[in-house]
Amino acid sequence: MSAASCLLSEDQFLCSICLDVFTDPVAIPCGHNFCKTCITHHWDVNERCECPLCKDVFERRSELRVNLVLSEVAAQVRQSVLKKTNSLSMQQETNSGDVLCDVCTETKAKALKSCLMCLTSYCETHLEPHHRIPGLKRHELIDPVENLEDRMCKIHDRPLELFCKTDQMCVCQFCTESNHKSHLYVPMMEEYKVKKAELVKFNAEIQQKVQERRLKMEQIKQLVKLSEEDADRERATSVQVFTALMQTVETLMAQITGMIEEKHRAREKQAEGFIKELEEEISELMKRGAEVEELSHTEDHLQFLQSLPSLNPAPPTKDWTEVRVHSSNDGTVRRAVAKLEETLSKEMQKMCADVELKRVQQYAVDVTLDPDTAHPALVLSDDGKQVYYGVRRSLPDNPERFSLFGNVLGKDGFSAGKFYYEVQVKSITKWNFGVAKESVKRKERMIASPKTGLWTIMLRNGSEYRALAGPGVLLSLKSKPQKVGVFVDYEEGLVSFYDVDTATLMYSFTGCNFTEKLFPIFTPCFHDTGDNSAPLIITPVKQTH
């Protein structure tokens, strides 16, 4: 690895305790890395053996071995950091100037040490007396610094060597005998180490909070992404549903329009027949009227009486009193609208059911039966997908096994999120299944209900369906399910059962408070005089169309 590449990832090689590049890096069981000395000291001063970052607690100390690869990379990073620091230091010295010797009169040399007693900085030449003269040898020398007077007590003109815990300030030796007498004080270096350790710990807590918030931020981003995906699916589904509804409305509208037009044509044809018949009667009546009119003008009595018998008889006529041609407003539209409302209601229910089932089917999981939990009388298929009641066998009575009731659990449990699976129940007259909490009783008698950690439905007598909600709830189903889907939303506290073929909701347990893992549970029940021998079958989930 080149120095350049090391600098690019410098933050990844910092110990979160000392905040420096790793020295002898070791990994603890939770996976976080620290300097070997840092984590050892951290465990020495704390009561519990825990990770400073994730706070995982370990029962005992693990053997710490240096990660050689990480150690080599950290060494390269340290060299790169050192070069960078030296370069920066040189640049600062060039910009701000070195600490110069206070004694030099002409060209001032770079100071080698500063004396806290003399309050003077000395170059190598002028520092020589402090190495030779006994009185000066007792002076405290430090690396050259500016503003030496800031390191001296303003009252006693003595070096600040102690830290007063009572007043939280640096003091000199004379201060402990005057203004700070009877106060609690410690050497300044000791307080420095304590405060620095506290600062390191505080920084570790800050880094932990930063890490937690970054994780939370990623979770929120992921939730937003999932929400966006759900919204896309909802939009697509809404378009599909409303397009189908509009097509239904258009079809019914065309049917109603055609029906109205057909009735109108029939009435029009009927009216034409009536008019033609009336015209014929009018023609005959007019002829009869002309003859009567002509005879009525005859003045000859004899001729009138002799002609009267020869007058044509009155033409037969129809009684038109009750004859009607009904208008088109005979309630056709009202009945059509009522039919449309009924049809749309059925279509909407069906479509919503289809959409809901498709939604939960997205959370399908692969459920396999756990033979270690199966009652001794249950027979499981080799692939762990089928179970039926058989002959009781002699099996180890391990703690996980149901020994009183004929139950079997799925191998995998779920403690968060959503999951869904389907069970074929064709040709079976008795069964129970759903989900159970991990601590459900396996050796004792119990009544199935949410209070005992069971959220299940059952079939009895071939047609009697109940939700075991304590007390049981009788389910009114329009058809006998051939395949039942089970959906669980852990956070929402929801367990729902669906008739897969009709995409209808059979029953939902709501407001559940889940506090432990949930496992799919199956109870195929005893044989009924040869019936009920077919197995419960866990089937692959295929989305409905």
XYZ file of C-alpha atoms in Angstrom:
545
model
C 0.000 0.000 0.000
C 1.439 3.432 -0.965
C 1.580 6.412 1.367
C -0.978 8.200 -0.747
C -3.447 5.370 -0.423
C -2.852 5.236 3.334
C -3.702 8.922 3.729
C -6.911 8.411 1.851
C -8.124 5.966 4.504
C -6.400 7.408 7.584
C -9.631 7.619 9.654
C -10.158 3.876 9.234
C -6.929 3.147 11.128
C -7.555 5.294 14.207
C -8.053 3.670 17.616
C -11.278 5.097 19.119
C -9.703 5.097 22.606
C -6.403 6.938 22.072
C -7.576 8.599 18.818
C -4.220 7.770 17.231
C -3.158 5.349 14.502
C -3.284 1.732 15.701
C -0.330 0.364 17.633
C -0.382 -3.451 17.841
C -4.036 -3.600 16.627
C -6.218 -6.413 18.000
C -9.839 -7.372 17.297
C -12.275 -8.196 20.103
C -15.219 -10.653 19.682
C -17.691 -7.996 18.444
C -15.344 -7.201 15.523
C -14.093 -3.733 16.535
C -10.331 -3.023 16.529
C -8.245 -1.210 19.161
C -4.631 -0.810 20.206
C -3.729 -3.752 22.394
C -2.539 -1.492 25.213
C -5.608 0.756 24.995
C -8.227 -2.018 25.215
C -6.264 -3.839 27.935
C -6.113 -0.653 30.053
C -9.806 0.032 29.345
C -10.760 -3.407 30.670
C -8.436 -2.996 33.657
C -10.113 0.220 34.855
C -13.726 -0.829 34.115
C -15.778 -3.366 36.034
C -17.208 -5.029 32.935
C -15.439 -6.461 29.946
C -17.252 -4.558 27.194
C -16.601 -2.899 23.843
C -16.150 0.906 24.170
C -17.982 1.415 20.859
C -20.957 -0.971 20.626
C -21.134 -1.708 24.405
C -21.302 -5.495 23.829
C -20.457 -7.256 27.099
C -18.276 -10.379 27.091
C -18.355 -13.031 29.786
C -14.577 -13.331 29.845
C -11.571 -11.706 28.291
C -10.575 -13.142 24.992
C -6.965 -13.807 24.124
C -5.741 -10.741 22.246
C -3.451 -11.400 19.308
C -2.028 -8.691 17.122
C -3.416 -8.556 13.592
C -0.175 -8.595 11.622
C -1.656 -7.385 8.345
C -3.537 -4.522 10.012
C -0.434 -3.700 12.084
C 1.699 -3.398 8.944
C -0.871 -1.205 7.220
C -1.219 0.965 10.363
C 2.565 1.395 10.447
C 2.503 2.673 6.869
C -0.345 5.026 7.767
C 1.614 6.249 10.808
C 4.644 7.013 8.634
C 2.472 8.924 6.192
C 0.867 10.891 9.033
C 4.315 11.633 10.490
C 5.577 12.929 7.151
C 2.488 15.040 6.807
C 2.870 16.379 10.370
C 6.567 17.135 9.895
C 5.847 18.923 6.665
C 3.117 20.950 8.359
C 5.391 21.690 11.318
C 8.145 22.933 9.018
C 5.652 25.079 7.204
C 4.407 26.553 10.484
C 7.944 27.246 11.664
C 8.675 29.016 8.415
C 5.494 31.066 8.756
C 5.529 31.837 12.471
C 9.208 31.535 13.304
C 11.075 29.354 15.847
C 11.306 30.017 19.566
C 14.552 31.984 19.760
C 17.150 32.240 22.474
C 16.502 35.177 24.819
C 20.214 35.579 25.642
C 21.662 35.925 22.148
C 22.290 39.604 21.431
C 23.052 39.727 17.752
C 21.833 36.892 15.525
C 19.470 34.928 17.775
C 19.851 31.137 17.602
C 17.002 28.658 17.874
C 16.185 27.853 21.512
C 16.891 24.311 22.703
C 15.136 24.509 26.105
C 13.070 26.915 28.186
C 13.690 27.294 31.949
C 10.625 27.643 34.158
C 12.736 29.085 36.976
C 14.563 31.684 34.874
C 11.576 32.279 32.609
C 14.102 32.318 29.759
C 14.610 30.278 26.594
C 18.206 29.201 25.825
C 20.032 28.042 22.743
C 22.485 25.152 23.053
C 25.394 27.510 23.887
C 23.639 29.568 26.564
C 22.027 26.483 28.079
C 25.451 25.078 29.056
C 25.514 26.683 32.577
C 22.288 24.831 33.471
C 24.146 21.569 32.849
C 27.276 22.632 34.762
C 26.360 24.846 37.731
C 24.785 22.845 40.634
C 22.223 25.557 41.487
C 21.046 25.813 37.885
C 20.890 22.049 37.516
C 17.873 22.055 39.820
C 15.925 24.310 37.463
C 13.083 22.714 35.522
C 13.776 22.657 31.789
C 11.108 22.061 29.162
C 10.946 22.081 25.381
C 11.148 25.643 24.110
C 7.889 27.560 24.383
C 6.838 31.151 24.064
C 5.048 33.157 26.766
C 6.801 31.466 29.668
C 5.194 33.911 32.078
C 1.838 32.153 31.441
C 3.270 29.018 33.070
C 4.154 30.889 36.249
C 1.911 31.709 39.199
C 0.959 35.407 38.998
C 0.956 35.671 42.800
C 4.060 33.746 43.860
C 6.067 33.827 40.653
C 6.567 30.059 40.878
C 5.967 27.343 38.242
C 2.423 26.007 38.026
C 3.006 22.389 39.067
C -0.202 21.340 40.851
C -3.898 21.215 40.067
C -6.446 22.312 42.664
C -9.459 20.001 42.359
C -11.494 22.231 44.660
C -11.187 25.339 42.482
C -10.414 23.469 39.244
C -7.302 25.504 38.445
C -3.524 25.156 38.156
C -1.523 26.395 41.185
C 2.072 26.548 42.405
C 3.530 24.955 45.526
C 3.162 28.157 47.547
C -0.555 28.380 46.658
C -1.173 25.170 48.621
C 0.067 26.918 51.735
C -1.941 30.129 51.252
C -5.031 30.699 49.109
C -5.608 26.973 48.441
C -4.721 25.673 51.863
C -6.771 22.629 52.874
C -7.960 22.248 49.257
C -7.679 18.957 47.412
C -4.858 19.101 44.891
C -2.827 16.656 42.795
C 0.236 16.907 40.532
C -0.667 18.666 37.305
C 0.594 15.720 35.200
C -1.635 13.320 37.118
C -4.701 15.513 36.542
C -3.656 15.835 32.901
C -3.695 12.063 32.499
C -7.067 11.757 34.235
C -8.640 14.539 32.198
C -7.154 13.223 29.001
C -8.518 9.738 29.756
C -11.945 11.290 30.420
C -11.667 13.241 27.206
C -10.757 10.083 25.306
C -13.720 8.272 26.842
C -15.989 11.232 26.077
C -14.740 11.272 22.512
C -15.383 7.532 22.240
C -18.951 8.176 23.400
C -19.258 10.939 20.822
C -17.963 8.613 18.108
C -20.415 5.962 19.271
C -23.293 8.456 19.068
C -22.091 9.548 15.639
C -21.994 5.902 14.542
C -25.479 5.271 15.951
C -26.844 8.323 14.175
C -25.198 7.370 10.909
C -26.774 3.940 11.262
C -30.140 5.534 12.022
C -29.703 7.817 9.043
C -29.050 4.795 6.786
C -32.116 3.065 8.242
C -34.242 6.130 7.501
C -32.849 6.307 3.966
C -33.638 2.616 3.504
C -37.173 3.165 4.820
C -37.618 6.065 2.392
C -36.411 3.830 -0.438
C -38.820 1.070 0.601
C -41.602 3.650 0.891
C -40.823 4.867 -2.623
C -40.937 1.294 -3.936
C -44.258 0.722 -2.133
C -45.599 3.966 -3.608
C -44.583 2.862 -7.108
C -46.361 -0.449 -6.597
C -49.425 1.318 -5.192
C -49.521 3.709 -8.153
C -49.241 0.839 -10.630
C -51.919 -1.097 -8.771
C -54.264 1.903 -8.602
C -53.910 2.444 -12.352
C -54.656 -1.242 -12.923
C -57.687 -1.234 -10.606
C -59.248 1.974 -11.907
C -58.577 1.027 -15.523
C -60.443 -2.235 -14.930
C -63.269 -0.361 -13.190
C -63.562 2.121 -16.064
C -63.662 -0.747 -18.530
C -66.456 -2.312 -16.474
C -68.381 0.973 -16.442
C -67.919 1.417 -20.199
C -69.081 -2.156 -20.853
C -72.174 -1.732 -18.688
C -72.867 1.683 -20.219
C -72.734 0.148 -23.708
C -75.069 -2.630 -22.570
C -77.538 -0.174 -21.021
C -77.425 2.131 -24.055
C -78.066 -0.849 -26.335
C -80.944 -2.020 -24.140
C -82.556 1.427 -24.138
C -82.174 1.697 -27.920
C -83.639 -1.762 -28.451
C -86.670 -0.951 -26.268
C -87.142 2.321 -28.097
C -87.122 0.565 -31.497
C -89.658 -2.000 -30.212
C -91.983 0.772 -28.977
C -91.517 2.656 -32.233
C -92.482 -0.473 -34.222
C -95.466 -1.055 -31.928
C -96.595 2.549 -32.393
C -96.290 2.232 -36.172
C -98.591 -0.851 -36.053
C -101.132 1.027 -33.933
C -101.075 4.003 -36.297
C -101.532 1.791 -39.360
C -104.442 -0.016 -37.721
C -106.024 3.295 -36.724
C -105.612 4.651 -40.246
C -107.402 1.582 -41.644
C -110.289 2.010 -39.193
C -110.494 5.705 -39.998
C -110.662 4.920 -43.731
C -113.509 2.429 -43.238
C -115.347 4.745 -40.880
C -115.054 7.622 -43.356
C -116.543 5.441 -46.120
C -119.451 4.494 -43.835
C -119.838 8.143 -42.896
C -120.057 9.193 -46.563
C -122.834 6.648 -47.236
C -124.748 7.740 -44.164
C -124.255 11.395 -45.123
C -125.575 10.710 -48.660
C -128.624 8.746 -47.388
C -129.378 11.365 -44.812
C -129.928 13.948 -47.578
C -132.635 11.803 -49.338
C -136.004 13.616 -49.210
C -138.005 10.718 -50.622
C -139.451 8.839 -47.667
C -140.027 5.658 -49.604
C -136.581 5.624 -51.149
C -134.974 6.403 -47.718
C -136.725 3.511 -46.038
C -136.095 1.131 -48.936
C -132.386 2.100 -49.111
C -131.766 1.927 -45.393
C -131.542 -1.898 -45.217
C -129.000 -1.920 -48.032
C -126.666 0.417 -46.099
C -123.320 -1.306 -45.366
C -123.025 -2.498 -41.771
C -120.780 -0.539 -39.432
C -117.159 -1.654 -39.793
C -115.685 -3.504 -36.827
C -113.616 -1.204 -34.621
C -111.203 -1.745 -31.740
C -111.599 -0.345 -28.254
C -108.602 1.971 -28.029
C -109.328 3.238 -24.553
C -106.692 1.183 -22.772
C -104.214 1.111 -25.621
C -100.966 2.868 -24.596
C -97.505 3.306 -25.991
C -95.336 3.526 -22.857
C -92.605 6.141 -22.701
C -88.923 5.124 -22.488
C -88.744 6.386 -18.865
C -89.780 3.025 -17.405
C -87.023 2.762 -14.753
C -84.505 1.134 -17.076
C -81.803 3.644 -16.176
C -82.551 3.371 -12.458
C -82.359 -0.415 -12.582
C -79.222 -0.186 -14.724
C -77.547 2.155 -12.239
C -78.482 -0.177 -9.393
C -77.026 -3.094 -11.327
C -73.926 -1.029 -12.111
C -73.512 -0.197 -8.424
C -73.833 -3.852 -7.465
C -71.404 -4.957 -10.182
C -68.860 -2.270 -9.302
C -69.104 -3.146 -5.622
C -68.376 -6.791 -6.377
C -65.574 -5.884 -8.773
C -64.009 -3.468 -6.279
C -64.139 -6.029 -3.491
C -62.570 -8.624 -5.733
C -59.887 -6.263 -7.039
C -59.051 -4.921 -3.575
C -58.800 -8.483 -2.310
C -56.503 -9.387 -5.194
C -54.346 -6.309 -4.538
C -54.150 -7.037 -0.802
C -53.191 -10.668 -1.367
C -50.529 -9.679 -3.918
C -49.157 -7.186 -1.398
C -48.696 -9.726 1.400
C -47.392 -12.379 -1.004
C -44.351 -10.151 -1.556
C -43.174 -11.186 1.921
C -43.200 -14.907 1.165
C -40.627 -17.001 3.085
C -39.467 -20.567 2.663
C -40.925 -22.544 5.583
C -39.503 -25.966 6.419
C -40.780 -28.195 9.257
C -38.480 -28.845 12.222
C -38.447 -32.578 13.056
C -36.961 -31.882 16.521
C -40.245 -30.171 17.508
C -42.648 -32.717 15.927
C -44.994 -34.770 18.121
C -44.002 -38.503 17.959
C -47.200 -39.356 16.031
C -46.570 -36.863 13.240
C -45.015 -38.026 9.967
C -42.899 -35.467 8.092
C -41.834 -35.697 4.454
C -38.125 -35.850 3.637
C -38.152 -32.285 2.298
C -39.891 -30.976 5.427
C -42.843 -29.594 3.452
C -45.623 -32.083 4.376
C -47.014 -33.488 7.637
C -49.829 -35.854 8.581
C -50.920 -37.826 11.646
C -49.590 -41.376 11.727
C -48.559 -44.001 14.274
C -46.810 -42.819 17.437
C -43.106 -43.620 17.422
C -40.442 -43.733 20.091
C -38.462 -40.511 19.762
C -36.119 -38.615 22.141
C -38.192 -36.389 24.403
C -36.019 -33.320 23.886
C -37.178 -29.967 25.362
C -38.228 -28.623 21.947
C -40.565 -31.518 21.114
C -44.358 -31.354 21.567
C -45.258 -34.464 23.569
C -48.937 -33.858 24.466
C -50.463 -32.226 21.373
C -49.781 -33.146 17.732
C -47.916 -29.974 16.765
C -44.783 -29.218 14.773
C -43.007 -25.881 14.275
C -41.139 -24.400 11.326
C -37.348 -24.397 11.597
C -36.926 -20.630 11.338
C -38.409 -18.029 13.678
C -39.010 -14.329 13.053
C -38.539 -11.488 15.542
C -39.071 -8.504 13.212
C -40.514 -7.468 9.862
C -43.167 -9.256 7.806
C -43.466 -12.840 6.527
C -46.014 -14.936 4.607
C -46.487 -18.619 3.750
C -49.200 -20.826 2.187
C -50.600 -24.217 3.175
C -52.614 -26.602 0.995
C -55.556 -28.027 2.990
C -57.363 -29.844 0.189
C -59.220 -33.043 1.222
C -58.525 -32.465 4.945
C -61.432 -32.357 7.405
C -59.555 -31.267 10.567
C -56.545 -28.986 11.014
C -55.045 -26.116 12.982
C -52.186 -23.838 11.950
C -50.853 -20.293 12.225
C -47.971 -18.953 14.328
C -46.729 -19.571 17.874
C -44.328 -17.771 20.181
C -41.016 -19.508 20.894
C -41.869 -20.163 24.570
C -45.193 -21.880 23.825
C -45.822 -24.836 26.168
C -44.784 -28.141 24.660
C -45.266 -30.627 27.490
C -48.468 -29.325 29.132
C -52.147 -29.084 28.288
C -53.307 -25.652 27.120
C -56.127 -23.891 25.295
C -55.011 -22.378 21.993
C -55.392 -18.584 22.106
C -53.225 -15.445 21.881
C -52.938 -15.548 25.706
C -51.087 -18.871 25.459
C -48.912 -17.627 22.602
C -50.875 -19.134 19.686
C -52.484 -17.218 16.808
C -54.243 -19.945 14.776
C -57.417 -20.893 12.910
C -58.940 -24.362 12.695
C -61.301 -26.556 10.693
C -63.630 -29.137 12.273
C -66.296 -31.441 10.797
C -65.159 -30.588 7.280
C -66.921 -27.192 7.148
C -66.746 -25.487 10.559
C -64.027 -22.833 10.559
C -63.013 -20.957 13.714
C -60.383 -18.422 14.735
C -58.965 -19.488 18.094
C -59.089 -16.025 19.615
C -60.133 -17.175 23.109
C -63.061 -17.662 22.871
C -63.259 -19.033 19.355
C -64.797 -16.949 16.579
C -66.970 -18.799 14.035
C -65.966 -17.826 10.495
C -68.600 -17.428 7.785
C -66.925 -18.345 4.498
C -68.606 -18.383 1.077
C -66.446 -21.234 -0.169
C -64.250 -23.955 1.272
C -60.581 -22.886 1.063
C -58.246 -25.231 -0.772
C -55.135 -23.222 0.091
C -54.704 -20.843 3.032
C -52.142 -18.021 3.264
C -50.757 -16.804 6.611
C -49.335 -13.260 6.889
C -47.585 -11.733 9.927
C -46.551 -8.099 10.469
C -44.424 -8.260 13.636
C -44.202 -4.518 14.320
C -47.873 -3.914 13.491
C -48.967 -6.810 15.732
C -51.002 -8.421 12.936
C -51.698 -12.057 11.939
C -54.003 -12.545 8.917
C -55.347 -15.631 7.129
C -56.385 -15.603 3.432
C -58.292 -17.931 1.125
C -55.704 -17.897 -1.663
C -57.993 -19.090 -4.468
C -60.640 -16.400 -3.870
C -58.158 -13.817 -2.522
C -60.474 -13.134 0.430
C -59.527 -12.362 4.015
C -60.695 -15.113 6.360
C -59.690 -13.545 9.705
C -57.155 -11.167 11.290
C -55.706 -11.046 14.795
C -54.983 -7.339 15.412
C -53.304 -5.329 18.166
C -51.019 -8.222 19.117
C -48.005 -7.452 21.309
C -45.164 -9.668 20.111
C -42.136 -9.790 22.419
C -40.297 -12.901 21.230
C -39.672 -14.981 18.129
C -42.675 -16.300 16.204
C -42.633 -19.702 14.463
C -45.096 -21.190 11.952
C -47.038 -24.007 13.705
C -48.994 -26.905 12.141
C -51.488 -29.396 13.636
C -52.849 -31.948 11.099
C -55.106 -33.645 13.779
C -56.193 -37.288 14.190
C -57.771 -39.420 11.461
C -61.578 -39.476 11.344
C -62.543 -43.092 10.588
C -60.168 -43.203 7.657
C -60.732 -39.602 6.600
C -58.336 -36.709 7.203
C -55.366 -38.792 6.074
C -54.157 -36.243 3.524
C -51.174 -34.149 4.647
C -50.880 -30.445 5.289
C -48.581 -29.223 2.509
C -46.442 -26.080 2.596
C -46.562 -24.895 -1.015
C -44.433 -22.403 -2.961
C -46.061 -18.983 -3.153
C -47.248 -17.984 -6.623
C -48.731 -14.524 -6.919
C -52.366 -14.425 -8.003
C -53.266 -12.791 -11.314
